[in-house]
Coordinates of C-alpha atoms in Angstrom, one line a residue:
M1 CA -18.7 2.0 15.8
R2 CA -21.6 -0.2 16.6
Q3 CA -22.8 -0.5 20.2
R4 CA -22.5 -3.9 21.7
V5 CA -25.6 -5.5 23.4
R6 CA -23.5 -6.8 26.3
S7 CA -19.9 -7.1 27.3
A8 CA -17.1 -8.1 24.9
A9 CA -17.2 -11.6 26.4
L10 CA -19.8 -12.6 23.8
P11 CA -19.4 -11.2 20.3
L12 CA -23.0 -9.9 19.9
H13 CA -24.1 -6.7 18.3
R14 CA -27.5 -5.1 17.7
H15 CA -27.8 -6.7 14.3
S16 CA -27.4 -10.1 16.0
L17 CA -30.9 -10.0 17.5
P18 CA -32.8 -11.0 14.4
Q19 CA -30.2 -13.5 13.5
L20 CA -30.6 -15.1 16.9
G21 CA -34.4 -15.3 16.5
I22 CA -34.2 -16.9 13.0
D23 CA -31.6 -19.4 14.2
A24 CA -33.7 -20.3 17.2
A25 CA -36.7 -21.1 15.0
L26 CA -34.5 -23.1 12.5
V27 CA -32.9 -25.2 15.3
A28 CA -36.3 -25.9 16.8
L29 CA -37.7 -26.8 13.4
A30 CA -34.7 -29.1 12.8
Y31 CA -35.1 -30.8 16.1
L32 CA -38.8 -31.4 15.6
L33 CA -38.4 -32.7 12.1
A34 CA -35.6 -35.0 13.3
F35 CA -38.1 -36.7 15.6
R36 CA -40.9 -36.8 13.0
L37 CA -38.5 -38.3 10.4
R38 CA -37.3 -41.0 12.9
F39 CA -40.8 -42.1 13.7
D40 CA -42.4 -41.5 10.3
G41 CA -44.6 -38.7 11.5
G42 CA -46.2 -40.5 14.5
I43 CA -44.1 -39.7 17.6
P44 CA -44.8 -42.0 20.5
D45 CA -46.0 -40.3 23.7
D46 CA -42.8 -41.0 25.7
F47 CA -40.6 -39.5 22.9
G48 CA -43.0 -36.7 22.5
D49 CA -42.5 -35.9 26.2
L50 CA -38.7 -36.1 25.6
L51 CA -39.0 -33.7 22.7
A52 CA -41.0 -31.2 24.7
A53 CA -38.7 -31.5 27.7
T54 CA -35.4 -31.1 25.8
L55 CA -36.4 -28.6 23.0
P56 CA -36.0 -25.3 25.1
Y57 CA -32.6 -26.4 26.3
V58 CA -31.4 -27.6 22.9
V59 CA -32.4 -24.2 21.3
A60 CA -30.8 -22.2 24.1
A61 CA -27.6 -24.2 24.1
S62 CA -27.4 -24.0 20.3
L63 CA -27.6 -20.2 20.4
L64 CA -24.9 -20.0 23.0
I65 CA -22.7 -22.4 21.1
F66 CA -23.2 -20.5 17.8
T67 CA -22.3 -17.2 19.6
L68 CA -19.2 -18.7 21.1
F69 CA -18.1 -19.9 17.6
G70 CA -18.6 -16.3 16.3
L71 CA -21.5 -16.9 14.0
Y72 CA -23.1 -13.5 14.9
E73 CA -20.0 -11.3 14.4
K74 CA -21.1 -10.1 10.9
F75 CA -24.1 -9.6 8.6
W76 CA -25.0 -12.8 6.8
R77 CA -24.4 -11.3 3.4
Y78 CA -20.7 -11.1 4.3
V79 CA -20.4 -14.8 5.3
G80 CA -17.4 -16.6 3.6
Q81 CA -15.7 -19.9 3.5
R82 CA -14.2 -19.7 7.0
D83 CA -17.6 -18.9 8.4
Y84 CA -19.0 -22.1 6.9
V85 CA -16.2 -24.1 8.7
K86 CA -17.2 -22.4 11.9
M87 CA -20.8 -23.4 11.3
L88 CA -19.9 -27.1 10.8
Q89 CA -17.9 -27.1 14.1
A90 CA -20.7 -25.3 15.9
V91 CA -23.4 -27.8 14.7
V92 CA -21.2 -30.7 15.6
V93 CA -20.9 -29.4 19.2
T94 CA -24.6 -28.7 19.3
T95 CA -25.4 -32.2 18.3
L96 CA -23.1 -33.7 20.9
F97 CA -24.7 -31.5 23.5
V98 CA -28.1 -33.3 23.1
P99 CA -27.0 -36.7 24.4
A100 CA -24.7 -35.1 27.0
F101 CA -27.6 -33.0 28.4
N102 CA -29.9 -36.0 28.3
A103 CA -27.4 -38.2 30.3
L104 CA -26.8 -35.5 32.9
A105 CA -30.3 -33.9 33.4
H106 CA -32.5 -37.0 32.9
P107 CA -35.3 -34.9 31.3
K108 CA -37.5 -38.0 30.7
T109 CA -37.6 -41.3 32.6
I110 CA -39.6 -44.4 32.0
H111 CA -40.5 -47.5 34.1
S112 CA -38.7 -50.7 33.3
G113 CA -37.9 -54.0 35.0
R114 CA -34.9 -52.3 36.5
G115 CA -36.8 -49.3 37.8
E116 CA -36.7 -45.8 36.5
V117 CA -34.4 -45.3 33.5
T118 CA -33.5 -42.3 31.4
L119 CA -35.1 -42.3 28.0
S120 CA -32.3 -41.7 25.4
V121 CA -32.5 -39.7 22.3
P122 CA -32.4 -42.1 19.4
T123 CA -29.3 -42.2 17.2
G124 CA -31.4 -41.6 14.1
V125 CA -32.8 -38.4 15.7
L126 CA -29.2 -37.2 16.4
G127 CA -28.1 -37.9 12.8
S128 CA -31.1 -36.2 11.3
F129 CA -30.8 -33.2 13.7
F130 CA -27.1 -32.7 12.7
L131 CA -27.9 -32.8 9.0
L132 CA -31.0 -30.6 9.2
T133 CA -29.4 -28.0 11.4
L134 CA -26.4 -27.8 9.2
V135 CA -28.6 -27.4 6.1
F136 CA -30.9 -24.8 7.8
I137 CA -28.1 -22.7 9.4
G138 CA -25.8 -22.8 6.4
G139 CA -28.6 -22.4 3.9
S140 CA -30.0 -19.3 5.6
R141 CA -26.6 -17.6 5.3
F142 CA -26.2 -18.7 1.7
I143 CA -29.6 -17.5 0.7
A144 CA -29.0 -14.1 2.4
R145 CA -25.8 -13.6 0.6
T146 CA -27.3 -14.7 -2.8
V147 CA -30.2 -12.3 -2.4
Y148 CA -27.9 -9.5 -1.5
E149 CA -25.5 -10.1 -4.3
R150 CA -28.0 -10.9 -7.0
P151 CA -31.6 -9.6 -6.4
L152 CA -34.3 -12.2 -6.8
S153 CA -35.7 -10.4 -9.8
G154 CA -32.4 -10.9 -11.6
F155 CA -30.0 -8.3 -12.8
R156 CA -31.5 -6.0 -15.3
P157 CA -29.3 -3.1 -16.3
R158 CA -31.2 0.1 -17.0
P159 CA -31.8 1.1 -20.6
G160 CA -28.7 2.7 -22.2
A161 CA -26.4 1.1 -19.7
R162 CA -22.7 1.1 -20.8
R163 CA -21.2 -2.3 -21.6
V164 CA -18.1 -2.9 -19.4
L165 CA -15.4 -5.4 -19.8
I166 CA -13.6 -6.3 -16.6
I167 CA -9.8 -7.0 -16.6
G168 CA -9.1 -9.5 -13.8
A169 CA -11.4 -12.2 -12.6
G170 CA -9.8 -12.3 -9.1
D171 CA -11.1 -10.7 -5.9
G172 CA -11.0 -7.2 -7.4
G173 CA -12.9 -8.2 -10.5
R174 CA -15.6 -10.1 -8.5
L175 CA -15.9 -7.1 -6.2
V176 CA -16.5 -4.8 -9.2
L177 CA -19.1 -7.3 -10.7
R178 CA -21.0 -7.5 -7.4
E179 CA -21.1 -3.7 -7.0
I180 CA -22.5 -3.4 -10.6
I181 CA -25.2 -6.1 -9.9
R182 CA -26.2 -4.6 -6.6
N183 CA -26.3 -1.0 -8.0
P184 CA -28.2 -0.8 -11.3
E185 CA -28.2 2.9 -11.0
L186 CA -24.5 2.8 -11.9
G187 CA -25.6 2.3 -15.5
L188 CA -23.2 -0.5 -16.2
S189 CA -23.7 -3.9 -17.8
P190 CA -20.9 -6.5 -17.5
V191 CA -20.1 -8.3 -20.8
G192 CA -17.2 -10.5 -19.5
F193 CA -13.9 -10.9 -17.8
V194 CA -10.4 -11.1 -19.1
D195 CA -7.9 -13.0 -17.0
D196 CA -4.5 -14.7 -17.6
D197 CA -5.2 -17.6 -15.2
P198 CA -5.7 -20.6 -17.6
T199 CA -7.9 -22.4 -15.0
K200 CA -10.5 -19.6 -15.3
H201 CA -10.7 -19.7 -19.1
R202 CA -14.3 -20.0 -20.3
M203 CA -15.5 -20.2 -16.7
R204 CA -18.6 -18.3 -15.5
I205 CA -18.1 -16.2 -12.4
D206 CA -21.4 -15.1 -10.9
G207 CA -22.9 -15.6 -14.3
V208 CA -20.3 -13.7 -16.3
R209 CA -18.0 -15.6 -18.6
V210 CA -14.2 -15.3 -18.7
L211 CA -13.6 -14.5 -22.4
G212 CA -9.8 -15.0 -22.6
R213 CA -6.4 -13.8 -21.7
T214 CA -4.9 -10.3 -21.9
D215 CA -2.8 -11.3 -24.9
E216 CA -6.1 -11.9 -26.7
L217 CA -7.5 -8.5 -25.7
A218 CA -7.6 -7.2 -29.3
R219 CA -9.9 -10.0 -30.4
I220 CA -12.0 -9.8 -27.3
L221 CA -12.6 -6.1 -27.7
D222 CA -13.6 -6.6 -31.3
E223 CA -16.0 -9.4 -30.5
A224 CA -17.5 -8.1 -27.2
E225 CA -17.6 -4.4 -28.3
P226 CA -17.6 -2.9 -24.8
D227 CA -18.2 0.8 -24.2
E228 CA -15.5 0.9 -21.5
V229 CA -12.9 -1.4 -19.9
T230 CA -12.2 -1.5 -16.1
I231 CA -8.9 -2.8 -14.9
A232 CA -9.8 -4.5 -11.6
I233 CA -6.3 -5.6 -10.5
P234 CA -5.1 -3.1 -7.9
S235 CA -1.6 -4.6 -7.9
A236 CA -1.3 -4.8 -11.7
P237 CA 2.1 -3.8 -13.1
G238 CA 2.5 -0.9 -15.4
T239 CA 3.2 -3.1 -18.4
L240 CA -0.2 -4.8 -18.1
R241 CA -2.0 -1.4 -17.8
A242 CA 0.0 0.0 -20.7
R243 CA -1.0 -3.1 -22.9
V244 CA -4.7 -2.6 -22.0
V245 CA -4.6 1.1 -22.6
S246 CA -2.9 0.7 -26.0
A247 CA -5.5 -1.8 -27.3
C248 CA -8.4 0.2 -26.1
R249 CA -7.1 3.6 -27.4
A250 CA -6.7 2.1 -30.8
R251 CA -10.5 1.3 -30.8
G252 CA -11.6 4.5 -29.0
I253 CA -12.7 2.6 -25.9
A254 CA -12.5 4.4 -22.5
V255 CA -10.3 2.7 -19.8
R256 CA -10.7 3.1 -16.1
T257 CA -8.8 1.4 -13.3
L258 CA -9.4 0.5 -9.7
P259 CA -7.2 2.5 -7.2
T260 CA -3.8 1.0 -6.5
V261 CA -3.2 -1.0 -3.3
F262 CA -1.7 2.1 -1.6
E263 CA -4.8 4.2 -2.5
L264 CA -7.2 1.4 -1.3
L265 CA -5.3 1.4 2.0
Q266 CA -5.7 5.1 2.3
T267 CA -9.4 5.2 1.4
G268 CA -10.6 1.9 2.9
G269 CA -11.7 0.4 -0.4
V270 CA -15.4 1.4 0.0
N271 CA -17.6 1.6 -3.2
V272 CA -14.8 0.5 -5.4
V273 CA -16.7 0.9 -8.7
R274 CA -17.3 4.6 -7.8
Q275 CA -13.6 4.9 -7.0
A276 CA -12.6 3.6 -10.4
R277 CA -10.8 6.4 -12.2
P278 CA -9.2 7.1 -15.6
V279 CA -5.8 5.5 -16.2
E280 CA -3.0 8.0 -15.5
V281 CA 0.6 8.0 -16.5
E282 CA 1.6 6.9 -13.0
D283 CA -0.3 3.7 -13.6
I284 CA 1.5 2.9 -16.8
L285 CA 5.0 3.8 -15.6
G286 CA 4.5 2.0 -12.3
R287 CA 6.4 -1.3 -12.0
E288 CA 5.2 -4.5 -10.4
P289 CA 4.7 -3.3 -6.8
V290 CA 7.1 -4.4 -4.1
R291 CA 5.2 -7.0 -2.0
M292 CA 6.3 -5.8 1.4
E293 CA 4.4 -5.7 4.6
L294 CA 4.9 -2.3 6.1
D295 CA 3.9 -3.4 9.5
R296 CA 6.8 -6.0 9.4
V297 CA 9.5 -4.0 7.7
G298 CA 8.8 -0.9 9.7
R299 CA 8.5 -2.7 13.0
Y300 CA 11.9 -1.2 14.1
L301 CA 10.1 2.2 14.3
E302 CA 7.4 0.9 16.7
G303 CA 7.6 2.7 20.0
E304 CA 10.4 5.0 18.7
T305 CA 10.4 8.8 18.5
V306 CA 10.7 9.4 14.8
M307 CA 11.7 12.8 13.2
V308 CA 11.0 13.5 9.5
T309 CA 12.6 16.7 8.1
G310 CA 11.0 18.2 5.1
A311 CA 7.7 16.7 6.4
G312 CA 5.6 18.8 4.1
G313 CA 7.4 17.8 0.9
S314 CA 6.5 15.0 -1.5
I315 CA 8.8 12.4 0.1
G316 CA 8.6 13.7 3.6
S317 CA 4.8 13.8 3.7
E318 CA 4.5 10.2 2.4
L319 CA 7.1 9.2 5.1
C320 CA 4.8 10.7 7.7
R321 CA 1.8 8.8 6.3
Q322 CA 3.5 5.4 6.3
I323 CA 5.4 5.8 9.6
S324 CA 2.2 6.8 11.4
R325 CA 0.8 3.3 10.5
V326 CA 3.5 1.5 12.4
A327 CA 2.7 3.0 15.8
P328 CA 5.7 5.2 16.7
R329 CA 5.7 6.6 20.2
K330 CA 5.9 10.1 18.7
L331 CA 6.2 11.4 15.2
I332 CA 8.0 14.8 14.8
L333 CA 7.1 16.7 11.7
L334 CA 9.7 19.3 10.9
D335 CA 9.6 21.8 8.0
H336 CA 10.3 25.4 7.4
A337 CA 7.4 25.8 4.9
E338 CA 4.4 26.8 7.0
D339 CA 1.6 25.8 4.5
N340 CA 3.1 22.4 3.7
L341 CA 3.6 21.6 7.4
F342 CA 0.0 22.6 8.3
R343 CA -1.4 20.5 5.4
I344 CA 0.3 17.3 6.5
Q345 CA -0.6 17.9 10.1
R346 CA -4.3 18.3 9.2
E347 CA -4.2 15.2 7.0
L348 CA -2.7 13.0 9.6
E349 CA -5.1 14.2 12.3
D350 CA -8.3 14.5 10.3
D351 CA -8.1 12.0 7.6
R352 CA -5.8 9.3 9.1
H353 CA -7.0 9.8 12.7
V354 CA -3.5 10.1 14.2
H355 CA -4.0 11.3 17.8
P356 CA -2.5 14.8 18.2
S357 CA -0.7 13.6 21.4
T358 CA 1.6 11.4 19.2
L359 CA 2.5 14.3 16.8
A360 CA 4.9 17.1 17.4
V361 CA 4.7 19.8 14.7
V362 CA 7.9 21.8 14.5
L363 CA 8.4 24.9 12.3
A364 CA 12.1 25.2 11.9
D365 CA 15.0 25.4 9.4
C366 CA 17.5 22.6 9.3
K367 CA 20.3 25.2 8.5
E368 CA 20.0 26.8 11.9
G369 CA 22.3 24.9 14.3
E370 CA 21.0 26.4 17.5
R371 CA 17.4 25.8 16.6
M372 CA 18.1 22.2 15.7
R373 CA 19.8 21.5 19.0
E374 CA 16.8 23.0 20.8
V375 CA 14.5 20.6 18.9
F376 CA 16.6 17.6 19.5
A377 CA 16.9 18.5 23.2
E378 CA 13.2 19.0 23.6
H379 CA 11.9 16.0 21.7
R380 CA 14.8 13.5 21.9
P381 CA 14.3 11.7 18.6
T382 CA 15.6 8.2 18.3
V383 CA 15.2 7.9 14.5
V384 CA 15.7 10.6 11.9
F385 CA 14.6 10.6 8.3
H386 CA 16.3 13.6 6.6
A387 CA 14.2 14.4 3.5
A388 CA 14.5 18.2 3.5
A389 CA 16.3 19.4 0.4
Y390 CA 16.1 21.7 -2.6
K391 CA 15.5 19.6 -5.7
H392 CA 14.7 21.9 -8.7
V393 CA 17.8 21.7 -10.9
G394 CA 17.2 24.9 -12.8
L395 CA 16.5 27.0 -9.7
M396 CA 19.5 25.7 -8.0
E397 CA 21.7 26.6 -10.9
L398 CA 20.5 30.2 -10.5
N399 CA 20.9 30.0 -6.7
P400 CA 24.0 27.9 -6.0
V401 CA 24.7 29.5 -2.6
E402 CA 21.3 28.4 -1.2
A403 CA 21.6 25.0 -2.9
V404 CA 24.8 24.2 -1.1
R405 CA 23.7 25.8 2.2
N406 CA 20.5 23.8 2.3
N407 CA 21.5 20.5 0.7
A408 CA 25.1 20.1 1.9
L409 CA 25.7 22.3 4.9
A410 CA 22.4 21.6 6.5
T411 CA 22.8 17.8 6.1
R412 CA 26.2 18.0 7.7
L413 CA 24.8 20.0 10.6
L414 CA 21.8 17.7 11.1
A415 CA 24.0 14.6 11.1
R416 CA 26.3 16.2 13.6
V417 CA 23.4 17.1 16.0
A418 CA 22.0 13.6 15.6
G419 CA 25.4 12.1 16.5
E420 CA 25.8 14.4 19.5
H421 CA 22.4 13.4 20.8
E422 CA 23.1 9.7 20.2
V423 CA 20.2 9.1 17.8
K424 CA 19.9 5.4 17.0
R425 CA 19.4 5.7 13.2
F426 CA 19.8 8.5 10.7
V427 CA 18.6 8.0 7.2
Q428 CA 19.4 10.6 4.5
V429 CA 17.3 10.8 1.3
S430 CA 19.6 11.3 -1.6
T431 CA 19.2 11.4 -5.4
D432 CA 20.7 9.9 -8.6
K433 CA 21.8 13.4 -9.5
A434 CA 24.5 13.0 -6.9
V435 CA 26.1 10.4 -9.2
T436 CA 28.8 12.0 -11.4
P437 CA 27.1 15.4 -10.7
A438 CA 26.9 17.9 -13.6
T439 CA 24.9 20.5 -11.8
V440 CA 25.1 22.5 -8.5
M441 CA 22.1 20.6 -7.1
G442 CA 23.7 17.2 -7.9
A443 CA 27.1 18.3 -6.5
S444 CA 25.4 19.6 -3.3
K445 CA 23.7 16.2 -2.7
A446 CA 27.0 14.4 -3.4
L447 CA 28.6 16.6 -0.7
A448 CA 25.7 15.6 1.6
E449 CA 26.6 12.0 1.1
F450 CA 30.2 12.6 2.0
A451 CA 29.0 14.4 5.2
V452 CA 26.9 11.5 6.3
E453 CA 29.7 9.0 5.6
A454 CA 32.1 11.1 7.7
A455 CA 29.5 11.3 10.5
Q456 CA 29.4 7.5 10.8
T457 CA 33.1 7.5 11.5
R458 CA 32.9 10.2 14.1
W459 CA 29.7 9.0 15.9
P460 CA 29.7 5.2 15.6
N461 CA 26.9 4.8 18.1
T462 CA 24.5 6.2 15.5
R463 CA 23.7 4.0 12.4
F464 CA 23.8 6.4 9.5
A465 CA 22.5 5.4 6.1
I466 CA 22.0 7.0 2.7
V467 CA 19.2 6.0 0.3
R468 CA 19.7 7.1 -3.3
F469 CA 17.0 6.9 -6.0
G470 CA 15.8 8.6 -9.2
N471 CA 12.7 10.7 -10.0
V472 CA 9.4 10.0 -8.3
L473 CA 6.1 10.4 -10.1
G474 CA 3.8 13.1 -8.9
S475 CA 6.4 15.2 -6.9
S476 CA 6.3 18.9 -7.4
G477 CA 9.6 18.8 -9.3
S478 CA 8.6 15.9 -11.6
V479 CA 8.2 16.4 -15.3
V480 CA 4.7 14.8 -15.1
P481 CA 2.8 17.7 -13.5
I482 CA 4.7 20.1 -15.9
F483 CA 3.4 18.1 -18.9
R484 CA -0.1 18.0 -17.3
R485 CA -0.2 21.8 -17.1
Q486 CA 1.1 22.1 -20.7
I487 CA -1.6 19.8 -21.9
A488 CA -4.3 21.7 -20.0
L489 CA -3.1 24.9 -21.8
G490 CA -3.2 23.2 -25.2
G491 CA 0.5 22.6 -25.6
P492 CA 3.1 22.5 -26.8
L493 CA 4.9 20.0 -24.5
T494 CA 8.6 20.9 -24.2
V495 CA 11.3 18.3 -24.1
T496 CA 14.9 19.4 -23.9
D497 CA 16.3 16.5 -25.9
R498 CA 14.5 13.8 -27.8
R499 CA 17.0 11.2 -26.6
M500 CA 16.6 12.0 -22.9
T501 CA 15.7 9.3 -20.5
R502 CA 15.0 9.2 -16.8
Y503 CA 14.2 6.7 -14.0
F504 CA 10.8 6.9 -12.4
M505 CA 9.2 5.4 -9.3
T506 CA 6.0 6.0 -7.5
I507 CA 6.3 8.0 -4.2
P508 CA 4.6 5.3 -2.0
E509 CA 6.9 2.6 -3.3
A510 CA 10.0 4.8 -2.9
V511 CA 9.1 5.7 0.6
Q512 CA 8.4 2.1 1.5
L513 CA 11.8 1.1 0.3
V514 CA 13.4 4.0 2.2
I515 CA 11.8 2.8 5.4
R516 CA 13.1 -0.7 4.7
S517 CA 16.6 0.6 4.0
G518 CA 16.6 2.2 7.5
S519 CA 16.6 -1.3 9.0
L520 CA 19.5 -2.6 6.9
G521 CA 23.3 -2.5 7.4
T522 CA 25.4 -1.6 10.3
G523 CA 26.1 2.1 9.5
G524 CA 27.5 4.3 6.8
E525 CA 26.0 2.3 3.8
I526 CA 24.7 3.9 0.7
F527 CA 21.6 2.0 -0.4
V528 CA 20.3 2.4 -4.0
L529 CA 16.8 1.6 -5.0
E530 CA 16.3 -0.4 -8.2
M531 CA 14.4 1.9 -10.5
G532 CA 13.6 -0.5 -13.3
E533 CA 14.2 0.5 -16.9
P534 CA 14.7 4.2 -17.8
V535 CA 11.8 5.9 -19.5
S536 CA 12.1 8.0 -22.7
I537 CA 10.9 11.5 -21.9
W538 CA 9.7 12.0 -25.5
Q539 CA 7.6 8.8 -25.3
L540 CA 6.3 9.9 -21.9
A541 CA 5.1 13.1 -23.4
E542 CA 3.3 11.1 -26.2
T543 CA 1.7 8.8 -23.7
M544 CA 0.4 11.6 -21.6
I545 CA -1.2 13.3 -24.6
E546 CA -2.8 10.0 -25.7
L547 CA -4.1 9.4 -22.1
S548 CA -5.8 12.8 -22.4
G549 CA -7.7 11.6 -25.5
L550 CA -5.6 13.6 -27.9
R551 CA -3.2 12.8 -30.7
P552 CA 0.5 13.7 -30.3
G553 CA 1.8 16.0 -33.1
E554 CA -1.8 16.7 -34.4
D555 CA -3.9 18.0 -31.4
I556 CA -0.9 18.9 -29.3
A557 CA 2.7 19.4 -30.5
I558 CA 5.9 18.3 -28.8
E559 CA 8.8 20.6 -29.1
E560 CA 12.5 19.9 -28.6
V561 CA 14.0 23.0 -26.9
G562 CA 17.6 22.0 -26.2
R563 CA 19.3 20.9 -23.0
R564 CA 20.0 23.2 -20.1
P565 CA 23.5 23.7 -18.8
G566 CA 24.7 20.6 -16.9
E567 CA 21.6 18.5 -17.9
K568 CA 22.5 14.9 -18.7
L569 CA 20.9 12.7 -21.3
H570 CA 20.8 9.7 -19.0
E571 CA 20.9 9.5 -15.2
E572 CA 23.0 6.9 -13.4
L573 CA 22.5 5.3 -10.1
F574 CA 26.1 4.3 -9.3
N575 CA 29.4 6.3 -9.6
P576 CA 32.0 4.6 -11.8
Y577 CA 34.1 4.0 -8.6
E578 CA 31.3 2.3 -6.7
R579 CA 30.7 -1.4 -6.6
T580 CA 27.2 -2.8 -6.8
Q581 CA 26.3 -5.2 -3.9
P582 CA 23.1 -7.0 -3.1
T583 CA 21.1 -6.7 0.1
P584 CA 18.6 -9.0 1.9
A585 CA 15.8 -6.7 0.8
D586 CA 14.0 -6.9 -2.6
K587 CA 14.8 -4.1 -5.0
I588 CA 17.4 -2.5 -2.7
L589 CA 21.1 -2.6 -3.7
R590 CA 24.2 -1.2 -1.9
A591 CA 26.8 1.0 -3.4
D592 CA 30.1 -0.1 -1.9
R593 CA 33.0 2.5 -2.0
D594 CA 36.0 3.6 -0.1
R595 CA 35.1 6.4 2.3
L596 CA 36.9 9.7 2.4
D597 CA 38.7 10.2 5.7
T598 CA 37.1 12.6 8.1
D599 CA 39.8 15.3 7.8
T600 CA 39.4 15.5 4.1
V601 CA 35.6 15.9 4.4
E602 CA 36.1 18.6 7.1
T603 CA 38.5 20.5 4.8
M604 CA 36.0 20.3 2.0
F605 CA 33.2 21.7 4.1
D606 CA 35.4 24.4 5.5
E607 CA 36.2 25.7 2.0
V608 CA 32.6 25.4 0.9
G609 CA 31.3 27.1 4.1
L610 CA 33.6 30.0 3.7
L611 CA 32.4 30.7 0.1
V612 CA 28.7 30.4 1.3
L613 CA 29.4 33.0 4.0
E614 CA 31.0 35.3 1.4
G615 CA 28.0 34.7 -1.0
D616 CA 30.4 34.2 -4.0
A617 CA 28.1 32.1 -6.2
A618 CA 30.5 31.7 -9.1
A619 CA 33.4 30.6 -7.0
L620 CA 31.2 28.3 -4.9
A621 CA 29.8 26.6 -8.0
A622 CA 33.3 26.1 -9.3
K623 CA 34.6 24.8 -5.9
V624 CA 31.8 22.3 -5.5
A625 CA 32.3 20.9 -9.0
E626 CA 36.1 20.7 -8.3
L627 CA 35.6 18.8 -5.0
T628 CA 33.2 16.3 -6.5
E629 CA 35.5 15.7 -9.4
M630 CA 38.4 15.2 -7.0
R631 CA 36.4 12.6 -5.2
G632 CA 36.0 10.6 -8.4
V633 CA 39.7 11.0 -9.3
A634 CA 40.8 9.9 -5.9
A635 CA 38.6 6.9 -6.0
D636 CA 39.9 5.9 -9.4
D637 CA 43.5 6.3 -8.2
S638 CA 42.7 4.2 -5.1
T639 CA 41.1 1.5 -7.2
T640 CA 44.0 1.4 -9.7
S641 CA 46.6 1.2 -6.9
G642 CA 44.7 -1.5 -5.2
T643 CA 44.5 -3.4 -8.4
N644 CA 48.2 -3.0 -9.0
R645 CA 49.0 -4.2 -5.5
A646 CA 46.8 -7.2 -6.1
V647 CA 48.6 -8.0 -9.3
L648 CA 52.0 -7.7 -7.7

């Protein structure tokens, strides 16, 4: 951080000193020229004395006024439209200062028939001084920015520079262009922009023409013949990126993209051209991002003591990253995996500069009731995000006792402890596999939802909520890293069924919506995130092979290996007995259903808990499946009887 020259009362920095010197000379020159222009070069003696007497005060006052208007808060090469408005205001005030000072200080008097009178500054001088000062002060900034963005010698790419076509002529595209012009060592030569804004068609932006729209990309690529294409729209939806990649891959043209908005927030957006990276499958599958201000939607967490369980996992760690930005009083990171917990702690403290005093790092297991009560008693959390869970379907089928113990019993225990300690909000992260579950993992998460609903009835002072969504890209259990490893090994990519589809969402978007869901409702609701259209796993495998520069079926094979027990072809977000309801938040729905009574849920968990203690895996798997099926049948019967009563 730069050291200030003096107190914060005046916004001056060390880099302001040469700016002050240049402006002083320009104001003095403008004032002198204003007098010479008024008197055609021959300034009368009296007005010459007036000029000499007022010049030091005009220069000093102008610098003070410019400082107060914030003209020295940044380097001139970063001056923008708002700064020019400030300049206009500052020059107006400076011009008005001249007659005001002359009237109050009487710097030059002359003899007249009425005695000594003050010699006034001619109106023509004031008008010329205003215009000249505005031109000199504004022009100096404009020249500085022009020289910085485009060297005086002109942009000359080095020999052999790669021709680059920039997708997006907005702020991101202009930023890329300016970085290329300022840094010839990048070895890039811009050939044009592509933008869908019809008002920019055929325009020149910093000397580079907008060649057309993205739906004309095939023609533009054939005519411009770029060596590579850079997508310079950080918020571009996946459909646009997919269109660009498809057109470029057909012509053997490399495609790079600027980081996403979330990545730019994390890195600060410095040297964006160097941050441009190859397009990944997450970019193509990503939907149009949710335009949501985290500071606004997460404001309810400000000043709260927030606990995140599973803080070292995919969802939990991103929850910690985003929550740390909204200034909680304390953030409690809880996980039973030592390495993951240490990693997120170091990231928050070292990379994100979260002060250690606002973090509490707790190594604990959510299944241990006594330990959980100790943690709640010590740290007194007011908001809990419960993201700790086992999620690997295949592993959970092999270990049903641990699946139920960790996903169902631990959730029930944590909800109970939160209610006993009068936590304000409790948000459980659920999954689409809890809908009509066909596996032990899905059934265990369905039981967890029942437990949270029952907790709302028992502890009404705590606002419990459940957030259900599908697969997230990049998590350890996602198919994407599995495919990446298989591609790195030369294949084949294994798909259990050619017809299989899954929902996908990026981790940052999912977490942002989870945080937003925590502020909705009055308690006991199940919120469901809109996941967009389901993605074909077979097509996903083909896309990932193509993004690696290879050909599906030729360079790397895709094999259909058959579905695992309980694996569904298509995931669902709502049970048949649930009713879809809107919410005030974009891309968040509510699953409305009749809750099971508390006694029924307690009986369920008593039966399940006994089997867990006995370690009877086969009986436990059967019981869990039976209980979740009974829930669906009971709901169907309730709906049918309600319909019959309505008809009668």
